[in-house]
Amino acid sequence: PGEPWDVAAEIAAAVREKFLLRNKETSCRTLYERFGQDKEVQLAECRKLVCSGVSDLLEFLQSDECRAIIERGDDPEKKENQEQR
């Protein structure tokens, strides 16, 4: 509470980008259309996307890239240097 959301926003953006690279889309409506008209198939494919997204998130949270984002967020001087680049 009361803390800036910069670190969380940067992590979310990185995870979203990974999802987008894999699936070429982030819109549920567009993804559903891609899965065809059968509602059972749509739900099954949606579950697969959610599972792979959660797996990617967990993997990312353990990555060096995520650690670097967190460290920059914890150290205002590092963050300032990164923004100047």
PDB file of N, CA and C in Angstrom:
ATOM      1  N   PRO A   1       0.811  -1.200   0.000  1.00  0.00           N
ATOM      2  CA  PRO A   1       0.000   0.000   0.000  1.00  0.00           C
ATOM      3  C   PRO A   1       0.853   1.261   0.000  1.00  0.00           C
ATOM      4  N   GLY A   2       0.515   2.177  -0.833  1.00  0.00           N
ATOM      5  CA  GLY A   2       1.227   3.436  -0.889  1.00  0.00           C
ATOM      6  C   GLY A   2       2.536   3.379  -1.654  1.00  0.00           C
ATOM      7  N   GLU A   3       2.928   2.207  -2.127  1.00  0.00           N
ATOM      8  CA  GLU A   3       4.179   2.052  -2.866  1.00  0.00           C
ATOM      9  C   GLU A   3       3.932   2.285  -4.358  1.00  0.00           C
ATOM     10  N   PRO A   4       4.951   2.755  -5.080  1.00  0.00           N
ATOM     11  CA  PRO A   4       4.796   2.926  -6.518  1.00  0.00           C
ATOM     12  C   PRO A   4       4.613   1.573  -7.222  1.00  0.00           C
ATOM     13  N   TRP A   5       3.950   1.616  -8.340  1.00  0.00           N
ATOM     14  CA  TRP A   5       3.651   0.401  -9.103  1.00  0.00           C
ATOM     15  C   TRP A   5       4.659   0.172 -10.227  1.00  0.00           C
ATOM     16  N   ASP A   6       5.738   0.914 -10.278  1.00  0.00           N
ATOM     17  CA  ASP A   6       6.683   0.840 -11.395  1.00  0.00           C
ATOM     18  C   ASP A   6       7.226  -0.569 -11.620  1.00  0.00           C
ATOM     19  N   VAL A   7       7.661  -1.216 -10.555  1.00  0.00           N
ATOM     20  CA  VAL A   7       8.254  -2.553 -10.678  1.00  0.00           C
ATOM     21  C   VAL A   7       7.211  -3.552 -11.169  1.00  0.00           C
ATOM     22  N   ALA A   8       6.047  -3.544 -10.549  1.00  0.00           N
ATOM     23  CA  ALA A   8       4.980  -4.461 -10.963  1.00  0.00           C
ATOM     24  C   ALA A   8       4.577  -4.207 -12.417  1.00  0.00           C
ATOM     25  N   ALA A   9       4.485  -2.942 -12.802  1.00  0.00           N
ATOM     26  CA  ALA A   9       4.110  -2.602 -14.177  1.00  0.00           C
ATOM     27  C   ALA A   9       5.164  -3.074 -15.173  1.00  0.00           C
ATOM     28  N   GLU A  10       6.426  -2.935 -14.824  1.00  0.00           N
ATOM     29  CA  GLU A  10       7.498  -3.376 -15.719  1.00  0.00           C
ATOM     30  C   GLU A  10       7.519  -4.898 -15.862  1.00  0.00           C
ATOM     31  N   ILE A  11       7.295  -5.600 -14.772  1.00  0.00           N
ATOM     32  CA  ILE A  11       7.226  -7.065 -14.816  1.00  0.00           C
ATOM     33  C   ILE A  11       6.025  -7.503 -15.652  1.00  0.00           C
ATOM     34  N   ALA A  12       4.877  -6.879 -15.420  1.00  0.00           N
ATOM     35  CA  ALA A  12       3.666  -7.216 -16.189  1.00  0.00           C
ATOM     36  C   ALA A  12       3.880  -6.970 -17.680  1.00  0.00           C
ATOM     37  N   ALA A  13       4.529  -5.876 -18.032  1.00  0.00           N
ATOM     38  CA  ALA A  13       4.788  -5.567 -19.440  1.00  0.00           C
ATOM     39  C   ALA A  13       5.698  -6.617 -20.070  1.00  0.00           C
ATOM     40  N   ALA A  14       6.700  -7.069 -19.339  1.00  0.00           N
ATOM     41  CA  ALA A  14       7.614  -8.089 -19.867  1.00  0.00           C
ATOM     42  C   ALA A  14       6.888  -9.418 -20.076  1.00  0.00           C
ATOM     43  N   VAL A  15       6.039  -9.806 -19.134  1.00  0.00           N
ATOM     44  CA  VAL A  15       5.291 -11.060 -19.241  1.00  0.00           C
ATOM     45  C   VAL A  15       4.283 -10.958 -20.395  1.00  0.00           C
ATOM     46  N   ARG A  16       3.621  -9.822 -20.524  1.00  0.00           N
ATOM     47  CA  ARG A  16       2.680  -9.613 -21.625  1.00  0.00           C
ATOM     48  C   ARG A  16       3.391  -9.735 -22.964  1.00  0.00           C
ATOM     49  N   GLU A  17       4.562  -9.151 -23.060  1.00  0.00           N
ATOM     50  CA  GLU A  17       5.335  -9.203 -24.306  1.00  0.00           C
ATOM     51  C   GLU A  17       5.679 -10.648 -24.677  1.00  0.00           C
ATOM     52  N   LYS A  18       6.050 -11.432 -23.699  1.00  0.00           N
ATOM     53  CA  LYS A  18       6.357 -12.849 -23.957  1.00  0.00           C
ATOM     54  C   LYS A  18       5.106 -13.589 -24.460  1.00  0.00           C
ATOM     55  N   PHE A  19       3.953 -13.307 -23.851  1.00  0.00           N
ATOM     56  CA  PHE A  19       2.699 -13.916 -24.296  1.00  0.00           C
ATOM     57  C   PHE A  19       2.391 -13.496 -25.729  1.00  0.00           C
ATOM     58  N   LEU A  20       2.564 -12.229 -26.011  1.00  0.00           N
ATOM     59  CA  LEU A  20       2.289 -11.704 -27.340  1.00  0.00           C
ATOM     60  C   LEU A  20       3.214 -12.321 -28.387  1.00  0.00           C
ATOM     61  N   LEU A  21       4.472 -12.482 -28.065  1.00  0.00           N
ATOM     62  CA  LEU A  21       5.410 -13.106 -29.004  1.00  0.00           C
ATOM     63  C   LEU A  21       4.999 -14.541 -29.322  1.00  0.00           C
ATOM     64  N   ARG A  22       4.549 -15.266 -28.322  1.00  0.00           N
ATOM     65  CA  ARG A  22       4.162 -16.660 -28.512  1.00  0.00           C
ATOM     66  C   ARG A  22       2.836 -16.791 -29.256  1.00  0.00           C
ATOM     67  N   ASN A  23       1.871 -15.926 -28.925  1.00  0.00           N
ATOM     68  CA  ASN A  23       0.501 -16.104 -29.417  1.00  0.00           C
ATOM     69  C   ASN A  23       0.065 -15.080 -30.468  1.00  0.00           C
ATOM     70  N   LYS A  24       0.906 -14.090 -30.720  1.00  0.00           N
ATOM     71  CA  LYS A  24       0.636 -13.050 -31.725  1.00  0.00           C
ATOM     72  C   LYS A  24      -0.616 -12.233 -31.418  1.00  0.00           C
ATOM     73  N   GLU A  25      -1.126 -12.325 -30.202  1.00  0.00           N
ATOM     74  CA  GLU A  25      -2.375 -11.646 -29.847  1.00  0.00           C
ATOM     75  C   GLU A  25      -2.572 -11.709 -28.335  1.00  0.00           C
ATOM     76  N   THR A  26      -3.247 -10.684 -27.785  1.00  0.00           N
ATOM     77  CA  THR A  26      -3.600 -10.723 -26.371  1.00  0.00           C
ATOM     78  C   THR A  26      -5.099 -10.543 -26.153  1.00  0.00           C
ATOM     79  N   SER A  27      -5.847 -10.305 -27.212  1.00  0.00           N
ATOM     80  CA  SER A  27      -7.290 -10.109 -27.108  1.00  0.00           C
ATOM     81  C   SER A  27      -8.014 -11.453 -27.037  1.00  0.00           C
ATOM     82  N   CYS A  28      -8.760 -11.663 -25.939  1.00  0.00           N
ATOM     83  CA  CYS A  28      -9.516 -12.919 -25.788  1.00  0.00           C
ATOM     84  C   CYS A  28     -10.474 -13.122 -26.961  1.00  0.00           C
ATOM     85  N   ARG A  29     -11.143 -12.080 -27.366  1.00  0.00           N
ATOM     86  CA  ARG A  29     -12.106 -12.193 -28.470  1.00  0.00           C
ATOM     87  C   ARG A  29     -11.412 -12.706 -29.740  1.00  0.00           C
ATOM     88  N   THR A  30     -10.281 -12.124 -30.081  1.00  0.00           N
ATOM     89  CA  THR A  30      -9.553 -12.547 -31.275  1.00  0.00           C
ATOM     90  C   THR A  30      -9.048 -13.977 -31.130  1.00  0.00           C
ATOM     91  N   LEU A  31      -8.563 -14.308 -29.950  1.00  0.00           N
ATOM     92  CA  LEU A  31      -8.086 -15.671 -29.721  1.00  0.00           C
ATOM     93  C   LEU A  31      -9.234 -16.672 -29.829  1.00  0.00           C
ATOM     94  N   TYR A  32     -10.381 -16.345 -29.237  1.00  0.00           N
ATOM     95  CA  TYR A  32     -11.549 -17.228 -29.356  1.00  0.00           C
ATOM     96  C   TYR A  32     -11.928 -17.444 -30.819  1.00  0.00           C
ATOM     97  N   GLU A  33     -11.925 -16.369 -31.606  1.00  0.00           N
ATOM     98  CA  GLU A  33     -12.265 -16.489 -33.030  1.00  0.00           C
ATOM     99  C   GLU A  33     -11.277 -17.418 -33.742  1.00  0.00           C
ATOM    100  N   ARG A  34     -10.032 -17.341 -33.356  1.00  0.00           N
ATOM    101  CA  ARG A  34      -9.004 -18.198 -33.951  1.00  0.00           C
ATOM    102  C   ARG A  34      -9.268 -19.673 -33.653  1.00  0.00           C
ATOM    103  N   PHE A  35      -9.894 -19.955 -32.521  1.00  0.00           N
ATOM    104  CA  PHE A  35     -10.140 -21.339 -32.111  1.00  0.00           C
ATOM    105  C   PHE A  35     -11.358 -21.965 -32.784  1.00  0.00           C
ATOM    106  N   GLY A  36     -12.103 -21.187 -33.556  1.00  0.00           N
ATOM    107  CA  GLY A  36     -13.273 -21.742 -34.249  1.00  0.00           C
ATOM    108  C   GLY A  36     -14.559 -21.479 -33.497  1.00  0.00           C
ATOM    109  N   GLN A  37     -15.648 -22.089 -33.969  1.00  0.00           N
ATOM    110  CA  GLN A  37     -16.982 -21.822 -33.434  1.00  0.00           C
ATOM    111  C   GLN A  37     -17.379 -22.734 -32.269  1.00  0.00           C
ATOM    112  N   ASP A  38     -16.741 -23.860 -32.156  1.00  0.00           N
ATOM    113  CA  ASP A  38     -17.101 -24.840 -31.126  1.00  0.00           C
ATOM    114  C   ASP A  38     -16.695 -24.330 -29.740  1.00  0.00           C
ATOM    115  N   LYS A  39     -17.688 -24.118 -28.881  1.00  0.00           N
ATOM    116  CA  LYS A  39     -17.425 -23.569 -27.537  1.00  0.00           C
ATOM    117  C   LYS A  39     -16.532 -24.478 -26.691  1.00  0.00           C
ATOM    118  N   GLU A  40     -16.714 -25.784 -26.848  1.00  0.00           N
ATOM    119  CA  GLU A  40     -15.865 -26.733 -26.095  1.00  0.00           C
ATOM    120  C   GLU A  40     -14.404 -26.590 -26.504  1.00  0.00           C
ATOM    121  N   VAL A  41     -14.168 -26.458 -27.806  1.00  0.00           N
ATOM    122  CA  VAL A  41     -12.807 -26.280 -28.317  1.00  0.00           C
ATOM    123  C   VAL A  41     -12.248 -24.943 -27.836  1.00  0.00           C
ATOM    124  N   GLN A  42     -13.066 -23.902 -27.889  1.00  0.00           N
ATOM    125  CA  GLN A  42     -12.616 -22.589 -27.430  1.00  0.00           C
ATOM    126  C   GLN A  42     -12.167 -22.645 -25.967  1.00  0.00           C
ATOM    127  N   LEU A  43     -12.977 -23.260 -25.129  1.00  0.00           N
ATOM    128  CA  LEU A  43     -12.634 -23.356 -23.705  1.00  0.00           C
ATOM    129  C   LEU A  43     -11.370 -24.186 -23.478  1.00  0.00           C
ATOM    130  N   ALA A  44     -11.244 -25.283 -24.211  1.00  0.00           N
ATOM    131  CA  ALA A  44     -10.054 -26.134 -24.069  1.00  0.00           C
ATOM    132  C   ALA A  44      -8.802 -25.365 -24.484  1.00  0.00           C
ATOM    133  N   GLU A  45      -8.887 -24.630 -25.587  1.00  0.00           N
ATOM    134  CA  GLU A  45      -7.729 -23.861 -26.061  1.00  0.00           C
ATOM    135  C   GLU A  45      -7.409 -22.707 -25.107  1.00  0.00           C
ATOM    136  N   CYS A  46      -8.451 -22.100 -24.561  1.00  0.00           N
ATOM    137  CA  CYS A  46      -8.258 -21.021 -23.591  1.00  0.00           C
ATOM    138  C   CYS A  46      -7.533 -21.549 -22.352  1.00  0.00           C
ATOM    139  N   ARG A  47      -7.947 -22.716 -21.880  1.00  0.00           N
ATOM    140  CA  ARG A  47      -7.267 -23.328 -20.723  1.00  0.00           C
ATOM    141  C   ARG A  47      -5.784 -23.557 -21.008  1.00  0.00           C
ATOM    142  N   LYS A  48      -5.488 -24.025 -22.221  1.00  0.00           N
ATOM    143  CA  LYS A  48      -4.079 -24.248 -22.598  1.00  0.00           C
ATOM    144  C   LYS A  48      -3.296 -22.932 -22.552  1.00  0.00           C
ATOM    145  N   LEU A  49      -3.914 -21.856 -23.072  1.00  0.00           N
ATOM    146  CA  LEU A  49      -3.241 -20.553 -23.057  1.00  0.00           C
ATOM    147  C   LEU A  49      -2.997 -20.071 -21.626  1.00  0.00           C
ATOM    148  N   VAL A  50      -3.988 -20.248 -20.768  1.00  0.00           N
ATOM    149  CA  VAL A  50      -3.839 -19.833 -19.373  1.00  0.00           C
ATOM    150  C   VAL A  50      -2.715 -20.625 -18.715  1.00  0.00           C
ATOM    151  N   CYS A  51      -2.689 -21.916 -18.928  1.00  0.00           N
ATOM    152  CA  CYS A  51      -1.636 -22.752 -18.338  1.00  0.00           C
ATOM    153  C   CYS A  51      -0.252 -22.342 -18.837  1.00  0.00           C
ATOM    154  N   SER A  52      -0.118 -22.116 -20.132  1.00  0.00           N
ATOM    155  CA  SER A  52       1.194 -21.730 -20.654  1.00  0.00           C
ATOM    156  C   SER A  52       1.559 -20.326 -20.167  1.00  0.00           C
ATOM    157  N   GLY A  53       0.558 -19.444 -20.036  1.00  0.00           N
ATOM    158  CA  GLY A  53       0.822 -18.099 -19.522  1.00  0.00           C
ATOM    159  C   GLY A  53       1.289 -18.123 -18.078  1.00  0.00           C
ATOM    160  N   VAL A  54       0.659 -18.944 -17.265  1.00  0.00           N
ATOM    161  CA  VAL A  54       1.063 -19.069 -15.856  1.00  0.00           C
ATOM    162  C   VAL A  54       2.465 -19.664 -15.763  1.00  0.00           C
ATOM    163  N   SER A  55       2.734 -20.654 -16.592  1.00  0.00           N
ATOM    164  CA  SER A  55       4.065 -21.264 -16.617  1.00  0.00           C
ATOM    165  C   SER A  55       5.123 -20.225 -16.996  1.00  0.00           C
ATOM    166  N   ASP A  56       4.822 -19.423 -18.029  1.00  0.00           N
ATOM    167  CA  ASP A  56       5.748 -18.357 -18.437  1.00  0.00           C
ATOM    168  C   ASP A  56       5.957 -17.344 -17.319  1.00  0.00           C
ATOM    169  N   LEU A  57       4.872 -16.992 -16.625  1.00  0.00           N
ATOM    170  CA  LEU A  57       4.971 -16.040 -15.519  1.00  0.00           C
ATOM    171  C   LEU A  57       5.878 -16.583 -14.421  1.00  0.00           C
ATOM    172  N   LEU A  58       5.655 -17.821 -14.017  1.00  0.00           N
ATOM    173  CA  LEU A  58       6.477 -18.418 -12.963  1.00  0.00           C
ATOM    174  C   LEU A  58       7.944 -18.490 -13.374  1.00  0.00           C
ATOM    175  N   GLU A  59       8.183 -18.858 -14.614  1.00  0.00           N
ATOM    176  CA  GLU A  59       9.560 -18.910 -15.122  1.00  0.00           C
ATOM    177  C   GLU A  59      10.177 -17.517 -15.112  1.00  0.00           C
ATOM    178  N   PHE A  60       9.424 -16.521 -15.549  1.00  0.00           N
ATOM    179  CA  PHE A  60       9.943 -15.157 -15.595  1.00  0.00           C
ATOM    180  C   PHE A  60      10.258 -14.635 -14.196  1.00  0.00           C
ATOM    181  N   LEU A  61       9.381 -14.927 -13.236  1.00  0.00           N
ATOM    182  CA  LEU A  61       9.593 -14.439 -11.875  1.00  0.00           C
ATOM    183  C   LEU A  61      10.883 -14.983 -11.256  1.00  0.00           C
ATOM    184  N   GLN A  62      11.399 -16.077 -11.799  1.00  0.00           N
ATOM    185  CA  GLN A  62      12.644 -16.664 -11.301  1.00  0.00           C
ATOM    186  C   GLN A  62      13.849 -16.279 -12.156  1.00  0.00           C
ATOM    187  N   SER A  63      13.641 -15.440 -13.160  1.00  0.00           N
ATOM    188  CA  SER A  63      14.700 -15.128 -14.121  1.00  0.00           C
ATOM    189  C   SER A  63      15.602 -13.985 -13.656  1.00  0.00           C
ATOM    190  N   ASP A  64      16.773 -13.917 -14.270  1.00  0.00           N
ATOM    191  CA  ASP A  64      17.695 -12.808 -14.019  1.00  0.00           C
ATOM    192  C   ASP A  64      17.081 -11.489 -14.483  1.00  0.00           C
ATOM    193  N   GLU A  65      16.316 -11.527 -15.571  1.00  0.00           N
ATOM    194  CA  GLU A  65      15.674 -10.312 -16.081  1.00  0.00           C
ATOM    195  C   GLU A  65      14.727  -9.723 -15.029  1.00  0.00           C
ATOM    196  N   CYS A  66      13.952 -10.573 -14.392  1.00  0.00           N
ATOM    197  CA  CYS A  66      13.026 -10.118 -13.358  1.00  0.00           C
ATOM    198  C   CYS A  66      13.798  -9.584 -12.153  1.00  0.00           C
ATOM    199  N   ARG A  67      14.837 -10.286 -11.755  1.00  0.00           N
ATOM    200  CA  ARG A  67      15.649  -9.820 -10.625  1.00  0.00           C
ATOM    201  C   ARG A  67      16.221  -8.431 -10.906  1.00  0.00           C
ATOM    202  N   ALA A  68      16.658  -8.213 -12.154  1.00  0.00           N
ATOM    203  CA  ALA A  68      17.221  -6.909 -12.523  1.00  0.00           C
ATOM    204  C   ALA A  68      16.157  -5.809 -12.426  1.00  0.00           C
ATOM    205  N   ILE A  69      14.946  -6.105 -12.849  1.00  0.00           N
ATOM    206  CA  ILE A  69      13.854  -5.132 -12.754  1.00  0.00           C
ATOM    207  C   ILE A  69      13.604  -4.784 -11.289  1.00  0.00           C
ATOM    208  N   ILE A  70      13.562  -5.796 -10.448  1.00  0.00           N
ATOM    209  CA  ILE A  70      13.304  -5.572  -9.018  1.00  0.00           C
ATOM    210  C   ILE A  70      14.433  -4.773  -8.382  1.00  0.00           C
ATOM    211  N   GLU A  71      15.664  -5.111  -8.728  1.00  0.00           N
ATOM    212  CA  GLU A  71      16.802  -4.388  -8.154  1.00  0.00           C
ATOM    213  C   GLU A  71      16.801  -2.925  -8.575  1.00  0.00           C
ATOM    214  N   ARG A  72      16.491  -2.663  -9.837  1.00  0.00           N
ATOM    215  CA  ARG A  72      16.410  -1.266 -10.293  1.00  0.00           C
ATOM    216  C   ARG A  72      15.327  -0.522  -9.541  1.00  0.00           C
ATOM    217  N   GLY A  73      14.206  -1.201  -9.296  1.00  0.00           N
ATOM    218  CA  GLY A  73      13.106  -0.569  -8.574  1.00  0.00           C
ATOM    219  C   GLY A  73      13.439  -0.284  -7.128  1.00  0.00           C
ATOM    220  N   ASP A  74      14.287  -1.122  -6.538  1.00  0.00           N
ATOM    221  CA  ASP A  74      14.674  -0.932  -5.143  1.00  0.00           C
ATOM    222  C   ASP A  74      15.755   0.121  -4.967  1.00  0.00           C
ATOM    223  N   ASP A  75      16.472   0.417  -6.044  1.00  0.00           N
ATOM    224  CA  ASP A  75      17.595   1.348  -5.974  1.00  0.00           C
ATOM    225  C   ASP A  75      17.322   2.532  -6.895  1.00  0.00           C
ATOM    226  N   PRO A  76      16.861   3.663  -6.358  1.00  0.00           N
ATOM    227  CA  PRO A  76      16.513   4.815  -7.193  1.00  0.00           C
ATOM    228  C   PRO A  76      17.659   5.283  -8.087  1.00  0.00           C
ATOM    229  N   GLU A  77      18.901   5.132  -7.630  1.00  0.00           N
ATOM    230  CA  GLU A  77      20.042   5.560  -8.433  1.00  0.00           C
ATOM    231  C   GLU A  77      20.197   4.677  -9.676  1.00  0.00           C
ATOM    232  N   LYS A  78      20.052   3.367  -9.526  1.00  0.00           N
ATOM    233  CA  LYS A  78      20.129   2.462 -10.667  1.00  0.00           C
ATOM    234  C   LYS A  78      19.005   2.752 -11.658  1.00  0.00           C
ATOM    235  N   LYS A  79      17.824   3.017 -11.127  1.00  0.00           N
ATOM    236  CA  LYS A  79      16.678   3.311 -11.972  1.00  0.00           C
ATOM    237  C   LYS A  79      16.917   4.585 -12.769  1.00  0.00           C
ATOM    238  N   GLU A  80      17.436   5.596 -12.109  1.00  0.00           N
ATOM    239  CA  GLU A  80      17.715   6.865 -12.785  1.00  0.00           C
ATOM    240  C   GLU A  80      18.742   6.670 -13.887  1.00  0.00           C
ATOM    241  N   ASN A  81      19.787   5.894 -13.628  1.00  0.00           N
ATOM    242  CA  ASN A  81      20.811   5.625 -14.639  1.00  0.00           C
ATOM    243  C   ASN A  81      20.204   4.880 -15.824  1.00  0.00           C
ATOM    244  N   GLN A  82      19.319   3.925 -15.578  1.00  0.00           N
ATOM    245  CA  GLN A  82      18.671   3.153 -16.641  1.00  0.00           C
ATOM    246  C   GLN A  82      17.801   4.063 -17.508  1.00  0.00           C
ATOM    247  N   GLU A  83      17.068   4.987 -16.884  1.00  0.00           N
ATOM    248  CA  GLU A  83      16.189   5.882 -17.616  1.00  0.00           C
ATOM    249  C   GLU A  83      16.976   6.858 -18.485  1.00  0.00           C
ATOM    250  N   GLN A  84      18.199   7.213 -18.103  1.00  0.00           N
ATOM    251  CA  GLN A  84      19.009   8.144 -18.875  1.00  0.00           C
ATOM    252  C   GLN A  84      19.580   7.505 -20.134  1.00  0.00           C
ATOM    253  N   ARG A  85      19.587   6.179 -20.210  1.00  0.00           N
ATOM    254  CA  ARG A  85      20.152   5.485 -21.383  1.00  0.00           C
ATOM    255  C   ARG A  85      19.267   5.555 -22.558  1.00  0.00           C
TER     256      ARG A  85
END
